[in-house]
XYZ file of C-alpha atoms in Angstrom:
679
model
C -47.717 261.530 143.806
C -46.584 258.922 146.392
C -49.746 256.700 145.461
C -49.100 256.881 141.887
C -45.701 256.053 142.722
C -46.588 253.030 144.444
C -48.893 251.686 141.908
C -45.874 252.208 139.170
C -43.688 250.227 141.588
C -46.128 247.154 141.820
C -46.422 247.019 138.333
C -42.652 246.929 137.255
C -42.585 250.654 136.120
C -39.571 251.424 138.228
C -38.319 254.534 136.406
C -41.955 256.098 136.523
C -42.298 255.142 140.308
C -38.898 256.906 140.787
C -40.070 259.929 139.124
C -43.180 260.086 141.322
C -41.208 259.175 144.663
C -38.578 261.936 143.907
C -41.565 264.527 143.370
C -43.179 263.037 146.537
C -40.068 263.491 148.733
C -39.625 267.086 147.548
C -43.258 267.815 148.779
C -42.703 266.065 151.674
C -38.970 265.775 152.820
C -39.759 264.664 156.588
C -41.544 261.620 155.364
C -39.425 258.392 156.136
C -42.131 256.163 154.297
C -41.404 258.436 151.142
C -37.521 258.213 150.951
C -37.995 254.415 151.773
C -39.928 253.889 148.686
C -37.553 256.160 146.881
C -34.614 253.735 147.809
C -36.665 250.616 146.749
C -37.208 252.236 143.183
C -33.444 253.116 142.994
C -32.520 249.875 144.123
C -34.706 248.273 141.526
C -32.960 250.411 138.720
C -29.415 249.472 139.930
C -28.714 252.742 141.282
C -27.323 251.356 144.532
C -25.662 254.226 146.158
C -28.648 256.364 145.738
C -30.748 253.673 147.305
C -28.078 253.630 150.443
C -28.589 257.757 150.879
C -32.363 257.329 150.547
C -32.466 254.410 153.148
C -30.341 256.308 155.578
C -32.438 259.337 155.408
C -35.606 256.876 155.914
C -33.992 255.483 159.179
C -33.224 259.019 160.688
C -36.692 259.827 160.157
C -37.915 256.460 161.477
C -35.376 255.098 163.671
C -37.501 252.544 165.406
C -39.127 250.922 162.075
C -37.409 247.625 161.614
C -38.324 247.396 157.845
C -36.485 250.808 157.142
C -33.221 249.219 158.752
C -33.950 245.866 156.731
C -34.354 247.869 153.566
C -30.856 249.684 154.108
C -29.143 246.230 155.089
C -30.170 245.155 151.688
C -28.590 248.032 149.700
C -25.666 247.933 152.065
C -25.096 244.449 151.172
C -25.303 244.980 147.378
C -23.100 247.767 147.871
C -20.638 245.244 149.307
C -20.783 247.283 152.776
C -21.005 243.818 154.697
C -20.266 245.120 158.237
C -22.772 248.000 157.916
C -25.318 245.587 156.392
C -24.790 243.370 159.299
C -25.254 246.144 161.805
C -28.411 247.203 160.072
C -30.108 243.926 159.945
C -29.327 243.249 163.706
C -31.051 246.696 164.370
C -33.981 245.576 162.438
C -34.120 242.368 164.589
C -33.600 244.404 167.819
C -36.793 246.192 166.839
C -38.673 243.175 165.488
C -37.334 239.808 166.641
C -39.718 238.134 164.429
C -38.815 239.694 161.133
C -38.624 236.556 159.034
C -36.844 238.197 156.210
C -34.214 239.822 158.349
C -33.233 236.663 159.885
C -33.119 235.058 156.290
C -30.901 237.989 154.605
C -28.707 237.866 157.756
C -28.192 234.152 157.555
C -27.128 234.325 153.845
C -24.761 237.336 154.812
C -23.302 235.145 157.467
C -22.931 232.221 154.833
C -21.286 234.577 152.521
C -18.709 235.316 155.103
C -18.124 231.694 155.907
C -19.763 232.176 159.445
C -21.650 228.967 159.102
C -22.663 228.528 162.638
C -24.200 232.118 162.550
C -25.615 231.305 159.342
C -27.599 228.221 160.444
C -28.778 229.921 163.634
C -30.295 232.803 161.628
C -32.034 230.536 159.103
C -33.317 228.099 161.449
C -35.061 230.809 163.422
C -36.379 232.203 160.092
C -37.581 228.785 159.300
C -39.408 228.421 163.029
C -41.097 231.897 162.457
C -42.403 231.149 158.830
C -42.279 227.280 157.970
C -43.646 227.688 154.659
C -41.188 230.545 153.659
C -39.292 229.040 150.335
C -36.212 231.511 150.626
C -35.524 230.564 154.006
C -36.192 226.817 153.535
C -33.739 226.769 150.346
C -31.036 229.101 151.978
C -30.788 226.809 155.027
C -30.566 223.844 152.649
C -27.564 225.696 151.216
C -25.892 226.240 154.372
C -26.448 222.420 155.384
C -24.912 221.607 152.007
C -21.822 223.685 152.979
C -21.318 221.798 156.159
C -21.952 218.514 154.458
C -25.019 217.691 156.150
C -26.414 216.239 152.920
C -29.430 214.520 153.808
C -30.754 217.153 155.996
C -30.089 219.939 153.153
C -31.902 217.886 150.739
C -35.092 217.683 152.988
C -34.838 221.336 153.225
C -34.578 221.984 149.396
C -37.387 219.584 148.736
C -39.422 221.533 151.275
C -38.675 224.704 149.783
C -39.992 223.419 146.334
C -42.949 221.999 147.918
C -43.665 225.500 149.088
C -43.025 227.280 145.691
C -42.853 224.361 143.131
C -41.475 227.014 140.540
C -38.545 227.994 142.477
C -35.777 227.874 140.164
C -33.024 228.696 142.950
C -34.491 225.664 144.956
C -34.351 223.192 141.954
C -30.542 224.332 141.416
C -29.748 223.735 145.199
C -31.334 220.426 145.195
C -29.214 219.578 142.315
C -25.927 220.744 144.022
C -26.802 218.705 146.877
C -27.613 215.526 144.807
C -24.483 215.877 142.911
C -22.506 216.120 146.163
C -24.267 212.712 146.966
C -22.845 211.312 143.214
C -26.608 210.848 142.456
C -25.932 211.901 139.049
C -29.253 211.136 137.431
C -31.432 212.982 140.055
C -29.114 215.893 140.116
C -29.319 216.395 136.217
C -32.973 215.900 136.527
C -33.092 218.851 138.956
C -30.853 221.127 136.980
C -32.992 220.435 133.901
C -36.068 221.448 135.690
C -34.403 224.620 136.924
C -33.437 225.301 133.302
C -37.134 225.182 132.393
C -37.858 227.778 134.836
C -35.024 229.746 133.786
C -33.337 229.006 130.605
C -31.530 232.199 130.145
C -29.577 231.649 133.505
C -26.102 231.030 132.689
C -25.413 229.615 136.230
C -27.951 226.664 135.522
C -26.232 225.903 132.168
C -22.878 225.613 134.031
C -24.141 223.445 136.567
C -26.047 221.149 134.238
C -22.834 221.054 132.408
C -20.685 219.887 135.298
C -23.084 217.007 136.307
C -22.819 215.754 132.573
C -19.280 215.710 132.923
C -19.323 213.799 136.287
C -21.059 211.329 134.027
C -18.456 211.198 131.271
C -20.892 212.902 128.825
C -18.227 215.422 127.781
C -19.460 216.818 124.383
C -22.981 217.429 125.942
C -21.196 219.190 129.021
C -19.129 221.289 126.522
C -22.291 222.320 124.790
C -24.049 223.547 127.945
C -20.821 225.237 129.095
C -20.481 227.081 125.761
C -24.160 228.418 126.150
C -23.363 229.949 129.400
C -20.441 231.582 127.881
C -22.851 232.964 125.265
C -25.106 234.241 127.897
C -22.420 235.705 130.332
C -19.569 236.410 127.961
C -18.142 238.794 130.757
C -18.134 236.070 133.219
C -14.556 234.697 133.906
C -15.900 231.529 135.634
C -17.758 230.527 132.614
C -14.687 230.702 130.562
C -12.758 228.970 133.276
C -15.247 225.957 133.196
C -15.512 225.588 129.582
C -11.598 225.670 129.352
C -11.449 222.836 132.064
C -13.834 220.831 129.986
C -12.049 221.233 126.811
C -8.898 220.279 128.351
C -10.396 217.379 129.936
C -10.982 216.129 126.311
C -7.396 216.807 125.130
C -8.305 220.118 123.517
C -5.339 221.997 124.654
C -4.979 224.876 122.549
C -8.672 226.107 123.020
C -8.695 225.122 126.561
C -5.782 227.299 127.189
C -7.325 230.103 125.214
C -10.326 230.027 127.567
C -8.256 230.214 130.540
C -6.535 233.353 129.127
C -9.785 234.940 128.561
C -11.004 234.216 132.090
C -7.826 235.865 133.597
C -8.246 238.541 131.348
C -12.134 239.365 132.273
C -10.865 238.941 136.183
C -7.368 240.098 136.631
C -8.055 240.464 140.390
C -8.903 236.821 140.911
C -6.087 234.828 141.809
C -8.095 231.650 141.268
C -8.605 232.391 137.792
C -4.892 232.703 137.189
C -4.187 229.654 139.283
C -6.038 227.515 137.188
C -4.597 228.794 134.180
C -1.257 228.191 135.518
C -2.233 224.492 136.529
C -3.079 223.524 132.997
C -0.305 224.992 131.549
C 1.518 222.019 133.027
C 0.015 220.063 130.238
C 0.974 221.873 127.115
C 3.662 219.786 125.084
C 5.749 222.880 124.836
C 5.962 223.808 128.643
C 9.455 224.169 129.802
C 10.859 225.063 133.587
C 11.746 228.697 132.282
C 8.253 229.466 131.257
C 6.830 228.113 134.044
C 8.999 230.030 136.529
C 7.908 233.314 134.730
C 4.314 232.404 134.498
C 4.220 231.826 138.439
C 6.244 234.560 139.191
C 3.315 236.726 137.518
C 0.776 235.036 140.172
C 2.987 236.195 142.909
C 3.718 239.879 141.740
C -0.370 240.090 141.340
C -1.538 238.422 144.377
C 1.161 237.058 146.621
C 3.422 240.121 147.470
C 0.643 242.452 148.141
C -1.009 240.089 150.752
C 2.204 240.014 152.575
C 1.392 243.475 154.221
C -1.524 241.687 156.101
C 0.489 238.763 157.448
C 0.000 237.794 161.206
C 3.139 238.204 163.158
C 5.112 234.724 163.578
C 8.054 233.232 165.687
C 10.789 231.300 163.787
C 10.433 227.474 164.827
C 13.897 227.613 166.473
C 11.972 228.836 169.601
C 10.291 225.382 169.415
C 13.576 223.873 170.952
C 12.349 221.323 173.577
C 9.019 220.880 172.410
C 7.622 218.862 169.340
C 7.832 220.874 166.080
C 4.106 222.114 165.509
C 3.571 221.329 161.861
C 0.202 222.346 159.858
C -1.208 220.847 156.646
C -3.533 222.357 154.608
C -5.382 220.585 152.103
C -8.993 219.823 150.566
C -7.727 216.328 149.830
C -7.218 214.318 153.207
C -9.107 211.366 151.830
C -9.029 208.874 148.737
C -7.415 211.275 146.472
C -3.773 211.058 145.289
C -2.564 213.596 147.802
C -4.292 211.514 150.610
C -2.719 208.464 149.039
C 0.993 209.908 149.039
C 0.887 211.416 152.451
C -1.266 209.330 155.018
C 1.562 206.955 155.927
C 3.530 209.739 156.592
C 1.537 211.671 158.874
C 0.644 208.476 160.678
C 4.372 207.533 161.321
C 5.695 210.750 162.614
C 6.422 210.549 166.113
C 4.199 212.777 168.234
C 7.068 213.744 170.428
C 8.902 214.987 167.434
C 6.073 216.374 165.451
C 2.848 217.609 166.462
C 0.524 217.229 163.404
C -2.344 219.899 162.833
C -4.614 219.523 159.828
C -6.787 222.360 158.003
C -9.186 220.410 155.864
C -10.565 222.819 153.318
C -13.556 220.545 151.944
C -16.067 218.528 152.685
C -14.046 215.113 151.952
C -14.954 212.535 154.487
C -14.130 208.915 154.087
C -12.253 206.103 155.525
C -8.976 207.606 154.748
C -10.023 211.091 156.004
C -10.684 209.172 159.574
C -6.921 207.912 159.422
C -5.562 211.525 158.917
C -8.065 212.512 161.757
C -6.621 210.078 164.350
C -3.078 210.972 163.047
C -3.665 214.638 163.911
C -3.197 216.402 167.179
C -5.713 219.059 166.038
C -8.184 219.119 162.925
C -10.094 222.046 161.616
C -12.682 222.100 159.011
C -11.364 225.108 157.613
C -13.140 225.148 154.283
C -15.651 227.895 155.305
C -13.017 229.882 156.552
C -11.980 233.230 154.738
C -8.427 233.538 153.858
C -7.826 236.076 156.719
C -9.542 234.000 158.953
C -7.644 230.744 158.383
C -4.134 232.537 158.303
C -5.226 234.167 161.614
C -6.118 230.685 162.977
C -2.952 229.233 161.739
C -0.832 232.061 163.356
C -2.923 231.614 166.707
C -2.255 227.835 166.806
C 1.444 228.633 166.690
C 2.416 226.479 163.594
C 6.001 226.188 163.357
C 6.236 224.781 159.793
C 3.128 224.910 157.326
C 2.757 222.620 154.341
C 0.784 223.327 151.113
C -0.701 220.346 149.694
C -2.291 221.845 146.541
C -0.154 224.221 144.691
C -2.180 225.928 141.810
C -4.909 223.261 141.920
C -8.656 224.039 142.073
C -8.913 223.755 145.841
C -5.724 225.514 146.636
C -5.347 228.257 149.309
C -2.208 229.867 148.282
C -3.768 233.263 149.285
C -3.358 232.102 152.963
C 0.209 231.146 152.357
C 0.669 234.429 150.730
C -0.039 235.928 154.139
C 2.791 234.322 155.725
C 0.998 232.799 158.750
C 4.041 230.511 159.694
C 7.592 231.310 159.652
C 8.642 228.463 157.410
C 6.269 227.226 154.374
C 6.690 224.311 152.441
C 4.681 223.301 149.202
C 4.614 219.409 148.868
C 2.708 216.775 146.594
C -0.518 218.680 145.210
C 1.778 220.982 143.960
C 3.413 220.636 140.289
C 6.618 222.588 140.762
C 7.249 225.887 142.017
C 4.290 227.929 143.310
C 5.926 231.158 142.599
C 5.301 232.732 146.023
C 8.043 234.486 147.459
C 6.194 233.513 150.904
C 6.772 230.018 150.152
C 10.295 228.894 151.562
C 10.723 225.376 150.401
C 9.419 222.778 147.944
C 9.807 219.313 149.075
C 11.381 216.978 146.538
C 13.961 214.241 145.635
C 16.959 214.277 143.496
C 14.941 212.471 140.729
C 12.163 214.893 140.680
C 14.286 218.213 140.785
C 17.779 217.059 139.870
C 20.766 219.248 141.074
C 21.237 222.110 138.727
C 17.806 223.215 138.014
C 17.040 224.886 141.281
C 17.207 228.491 139.700
C 13.735 227.621 138.092
C 12.077 227.364 141.505
C 11.174 230.195 143.832
C 11.278 228.077 146.747
C 14.592 226.506 147.970
C 14.768 222.902 147.077
C 14.320 220.497 149.962
C 15.421 216.999 148.930
C 14.856 213.840 150.831
C 17.471 210.969 150.164
C 15.008 208.213 148.862
C 11.527 209.578 147.483
C 9.640 212.402 148.000
C 6.399 210.688 148.898
C 5.201 207.799 150.619
C 2.468 205.716 148.688
C -0.477 203.988 150.437
C -1.369 201.156 147.969
C -4.871 200.734 147.275
C -6.669 198.438 150.086
C -8.965 195.613 148.649
C -6.959 195.571 145.044
C -7.327 192.446 143.404
C -4.617 190.072 142.957
C -2.047 190.276 140.233
C -3.337 188.062 137.405
C -1.154 186.308 134.881
C 0.523 187.725 131.866
C -2.610 188.826 129.367
C -0.774 188.466 125.998
C -0.353 184.628 126.827
C -4.230 184.183 126.711
C -5.199 186.878 124.355
C -2.774 186.567 121.521
C -1.157 189.923 121.233
C 0.295 192.367 123.458
C -2.082 194.950 125.167
C -0.626 198.309 125.917
C -2.770 200.667 128.113
C -3.050 203.999 129.579
C -5.388 205.049 132.324
C -4.119 208.782 132.455
C -6.144 211.919 132.200
C -6.728 212.732 128.273
C -5.422 216.415 128.844
C -2.096 214.588 129.018
C -2.407 212.717 125.677
C -1.890 215.431 123.109
C -1.052 214.609 119.388
C 2.670 214.386 120.122
C 1.758 211.248 122.507
C -0.678 209.899 120.017
C 1.975 209.903 117.187
C 4.575 208.158 119.455
C 2.083 205.604 120.603
C 0.676 205.057 117.191
C 4.767 204.352 115.898
C 4.813 201.572 118.881
C 1.547 199.800 117.795
C 2.587 199.898 114.229
C 5.837 198.035 115.256
C 3.946 195.729 117.411
C 2.082 193.021 115.588
C -1.295 192.388 116.855
C -0.840 194.922 119.596
C -3.711 197.107 121.047
C -4.105 199.925 123.260
C -6.807 200.619 125.802
C -7.143 204.300 127.044
C -9.486 204.479 130.143
C -10.508 207.724 131.997
C -13.283 209.644 132.641
C -14.899 211.020 129.421
C -13.224 208.497 127.371
C -16.364 206.638 126.793
C -17.676 209.675 125.181
C -18.488 209.533 121.597
C -17.293 212.897 120.518
C -13.707 212.504 122.609
C -13.269 208.922 121.345
C -13.948 210.092 117.511
C -11.220 212.974 117.944
C -8.939 210.428 119.247
C -9.797 207.780 116.427
C -9.138 210.532 113.904
C -5.598 211.143 115.316
C -4.884 207.576 115.411
C -5.807 207.264 111.898
C -3.674 209.782 110.697
C -0.553 207.705 111.899
C -2.088 204.543 110.046
C -3.586 202.993 113.217
C -7.417 201.884 112.794
C -10.225 201.631 115.318
C -9.791 198.080 115.455
C -6.608 198.503 117.603
C -7.974 200.862 119.949
C -10.214 200.689 123.054
C -11.752 203.536 124.741
C -13.315 203.067 128.319
C -14.899 205.765 130.856
C -14.667 205.902 134.437
C -15.532 203.027 136.565
C -15.121 202.226 140.612
C -11.669 202.074 141.827
C -11.413 198.291 142.376
C -12.880 197.656 138.811
C -10.367 200.026 137.313
C -7.716 198.147 139.166
C -8.965 194.712 137.945
C -8.676 196.103 134.269
C -5.076 196.164 134.535
C -5.224 192.263 134.733
C -5.881 192.510 131.034
C -2.842 195.096 130.255
C 0.590 193.727 129.528
C 2.584 197.257 129.405
C 1.736 200.812 130.630
C 2.680 203.709 128.430
C 3.088 206.878 130.313
C 2.138 210.156 128.693
C 4.394 213.173 128.604
C 5.672 215.792 129.213
C 2.835 215.549 132.077
C 3.717 211.888 133.244
C 1.461 209.513 135.549
C 1.526 210.310 139.226
C -0.847 207.749 141.470
C -1.659 206.424 138.077
C 1.905 205.041 137.761
C 1.910 203.613 141.109
C -1.554 201.772 140.522
C -0.204 200.362 137.275
C 2.999 199.085 139.030
C 1.084 197.519 141.991
C -0.848 195.706 139.530
C 2.160 194.088 138.010
C 2.295 196.271 134.844
C 5.641 197.701 133.888
C 5.419 201.494 132.932
C 7.493 202.768 130.099
C 8.016 206.472 130.876
C 10.114 209.298 129.252
C 11.309 211.708 131.936
C 10.797 215.106 131.061
C 12.302 218.699 132.241
C 9.444 219.810 134.302
C 8.561 218.661 137.824
C 5.137 216.973 136.378
C 7.288 215.298 133.862
C 9.530 213.128 136.506
C 6.841 211.589 138.932
C 7.354 208.348 137.443
C 11.290 208.195 137.350
C 10.915 208.992 141.098
C 8.753 206.131 141.903
C 10.655 203.886 139.553
C 13.978 204.760 141.129
C 12.701 204.192 144.665
C 11.535 200.748 143.917
C 14.729 199.566 142.045
C 12.901 199.374 138.378
C 14.413 201.917 136.009
C 14.935 199.509 133.309
C 11.855 200.977 131.748
C 12.809 204.975 131.817
C 13.724 205.952 128.232
C 16.291 208.382 127.495
C 14.115 210.313 124.609
C 11.266 209.491 122.595
C 13.034 207.163 119.999
C 14.367 205.131 123.108
C 10.808 205.183 124.594
C 9.649 203.285 121.390
C 12.413 201.020 121.418
C 11.879 200.059 125.108
C 8.134 199.405 124.431
C 8.893 197.455 121.283
C 11.377 195.559 123.361
C 9.326 194.733 126.341
C 6.438 193.710 124.058
C 8.841 191.017 122.468
C 10.328 189.660 125.694
C 7.284 187.881 127.158
C 9.435 185.968 129.833
C 10.800 189.240 131.409
C 7.191 190.551 131.177
C 5.697 187.493 133.214
C 8.768 187.763 135.633
C 8.478 191.348 136.531
C 4.491 191.155 136.836
C 4.823 188.602 139.238
C 7.713 190.631 141.084
C 6.252 194.356 141.139
C 4.136 194.274 144.250
C 6.394 192.812 146.780
C 9.184 194.697 145.343
C 7.263 198.137 145.817
C 5.964 197.029 149.317
C 9.469 196.150 150.597
C 10.850 199.515 149.010
C 11.158 203.341 150.436
C 7.969 204.117 148.461
C 5.876 202.445 150.832
C 7.966 202.603 154.189
C 6.048 205.209 156.219
C 8.520 204.699 159.321
C 11.744 205.542 157.167
C 10.037 208.379 155.290
C 8.519 209.889 158.656
C 12.181 209.624 160.030
C 13.672 211.367 157.068
C 10.955 213.992 156.808
C 11.445 214.790 160.448
C 15.192 215.224 159.910
C 14.653 217.404 157.185
C 11.934 219.687 159.246
C 14.450 220.137 162.227
C 16.981 221.103 159.780
C 14.914 224.105 158.418
C 13.437 224.834 161.688
C 17.235 225.601 162.796
C 18.256 227.444 159.698
């Protein structure tokens, strides 16, 4: 019976094998080998609980058999009994220190738990024991990718492929590493090879879509994302990724529907709802009241339940006599809008008053990252840490005040803040308004961003700085401001370099009205994916419905930062979208001498430009409503002398304003922090 079961198992006839093994175990119930094979057949059929029971019996009968403990570890891991799985793998290695697969699987388990040092040790040992074992090579490449050691990660992925050329997972891993290096074409090629090997694997379709999106090939990307949804319609993440792509192309209704479906499929996932909340900021019908209600749902589902596990904290009033210990949690300590808006502030904080601790949750590492590291008294590469581990570290560090720099954006760690690891918690910059968290004490703003009278729509108490809520780092190496373009081009050029997710049908209608009013004018739209034919055609159709032809419009894709800034030397007037206005985009236009016409909205995301323009004393381009927005744009287009004068004046005005004054901002921030510490 047992021999027949082995033959059936080896030929993939798992149900037949299980029947034979069942009979064999009944005949010889004290055979550990029989129980072990019964467990293998059960596991192959997806009967994991039954497999665990069988493997436990096998280890009782064969306590010194490393393979029995290894098999039990695999089943326990599949059962998500992580601690028990670890114990079983470690026992297998005690019995056989050279068990390559046990080192490999233990390394993967460590990686899943964010223990990258232990994972790397286990996987390097597996590679030492069996240098051509493709699984260990590929898995070590994954861990090195997690750690940002991309060159070495690439080498191990390629070694895995050399050991097993048809190894789809290794090709996928290689694509991930190459994508992280921004080697788009090579990454695409690796993913396409993986797809040839496993054409029905949804994950590969999603990865290929992602690298096409990186290259601005939006319609192609959407096709692969749709296929991923077809293959795994029950997978929440597939719907989220498709939603993101649709919204990136300005297809708001369908994109929002995808996110709603993602939340339905994975109601236990805080990230699915966070993503949906983030994208709701872009809807033209968004209101402060609706956002408050939507964000309260996140707290009810995920925030309040996590508070029961929060570490004990001490109120920062206990910090009298020493600097306030202030922590910042972000994935964007670098060349990113969040980085541009806070690096000067952190650098200018007096270490005698404020001790800065940074918890970086990404692999980001550039010249601006280096400045953050120098500004910090302590720096943690916290990306691999679980929410519990990161919350525990923050509590152990004795952080007095903890800043969230993400809100509900993709890389947020709001589940850490929900655990309340610090006595005072503040959301700032990366957030687009309320987080909804009862554990978040304050939101940092100014009077323009959150005017007096709307505080009730924010779960947090509003902490207003007197001048402006951010401190801007102008782009290093930006080209000089050129002469007014209209004087050499013969017609006014309007421009918007904003995310097309912000450019809905209502925005197009208003911009088309401006173009019809200003003879010989044109509009340049520039952002990632706007060079994509499908995206361009959708916008051409929308403008055509309002009487504006393709000859009045230019669409451009992403370009390197310096090139993008130089493009402003061909733009006379920038048009801000609504209700989600520009952030860093507005500041960059102003820095390049281009006035920005803006209509402040009701929401936090609709008032950034007002805050910046007020700080630099340039509110003459702030509209009172949409009719006024059109009139302002037309009026500025007709006054070339004023345009030329403002163009020459904007950069020095910004440089001398509170928007860029790091010392003044740091002093105001320190005063505000001292106030909340003593409440």
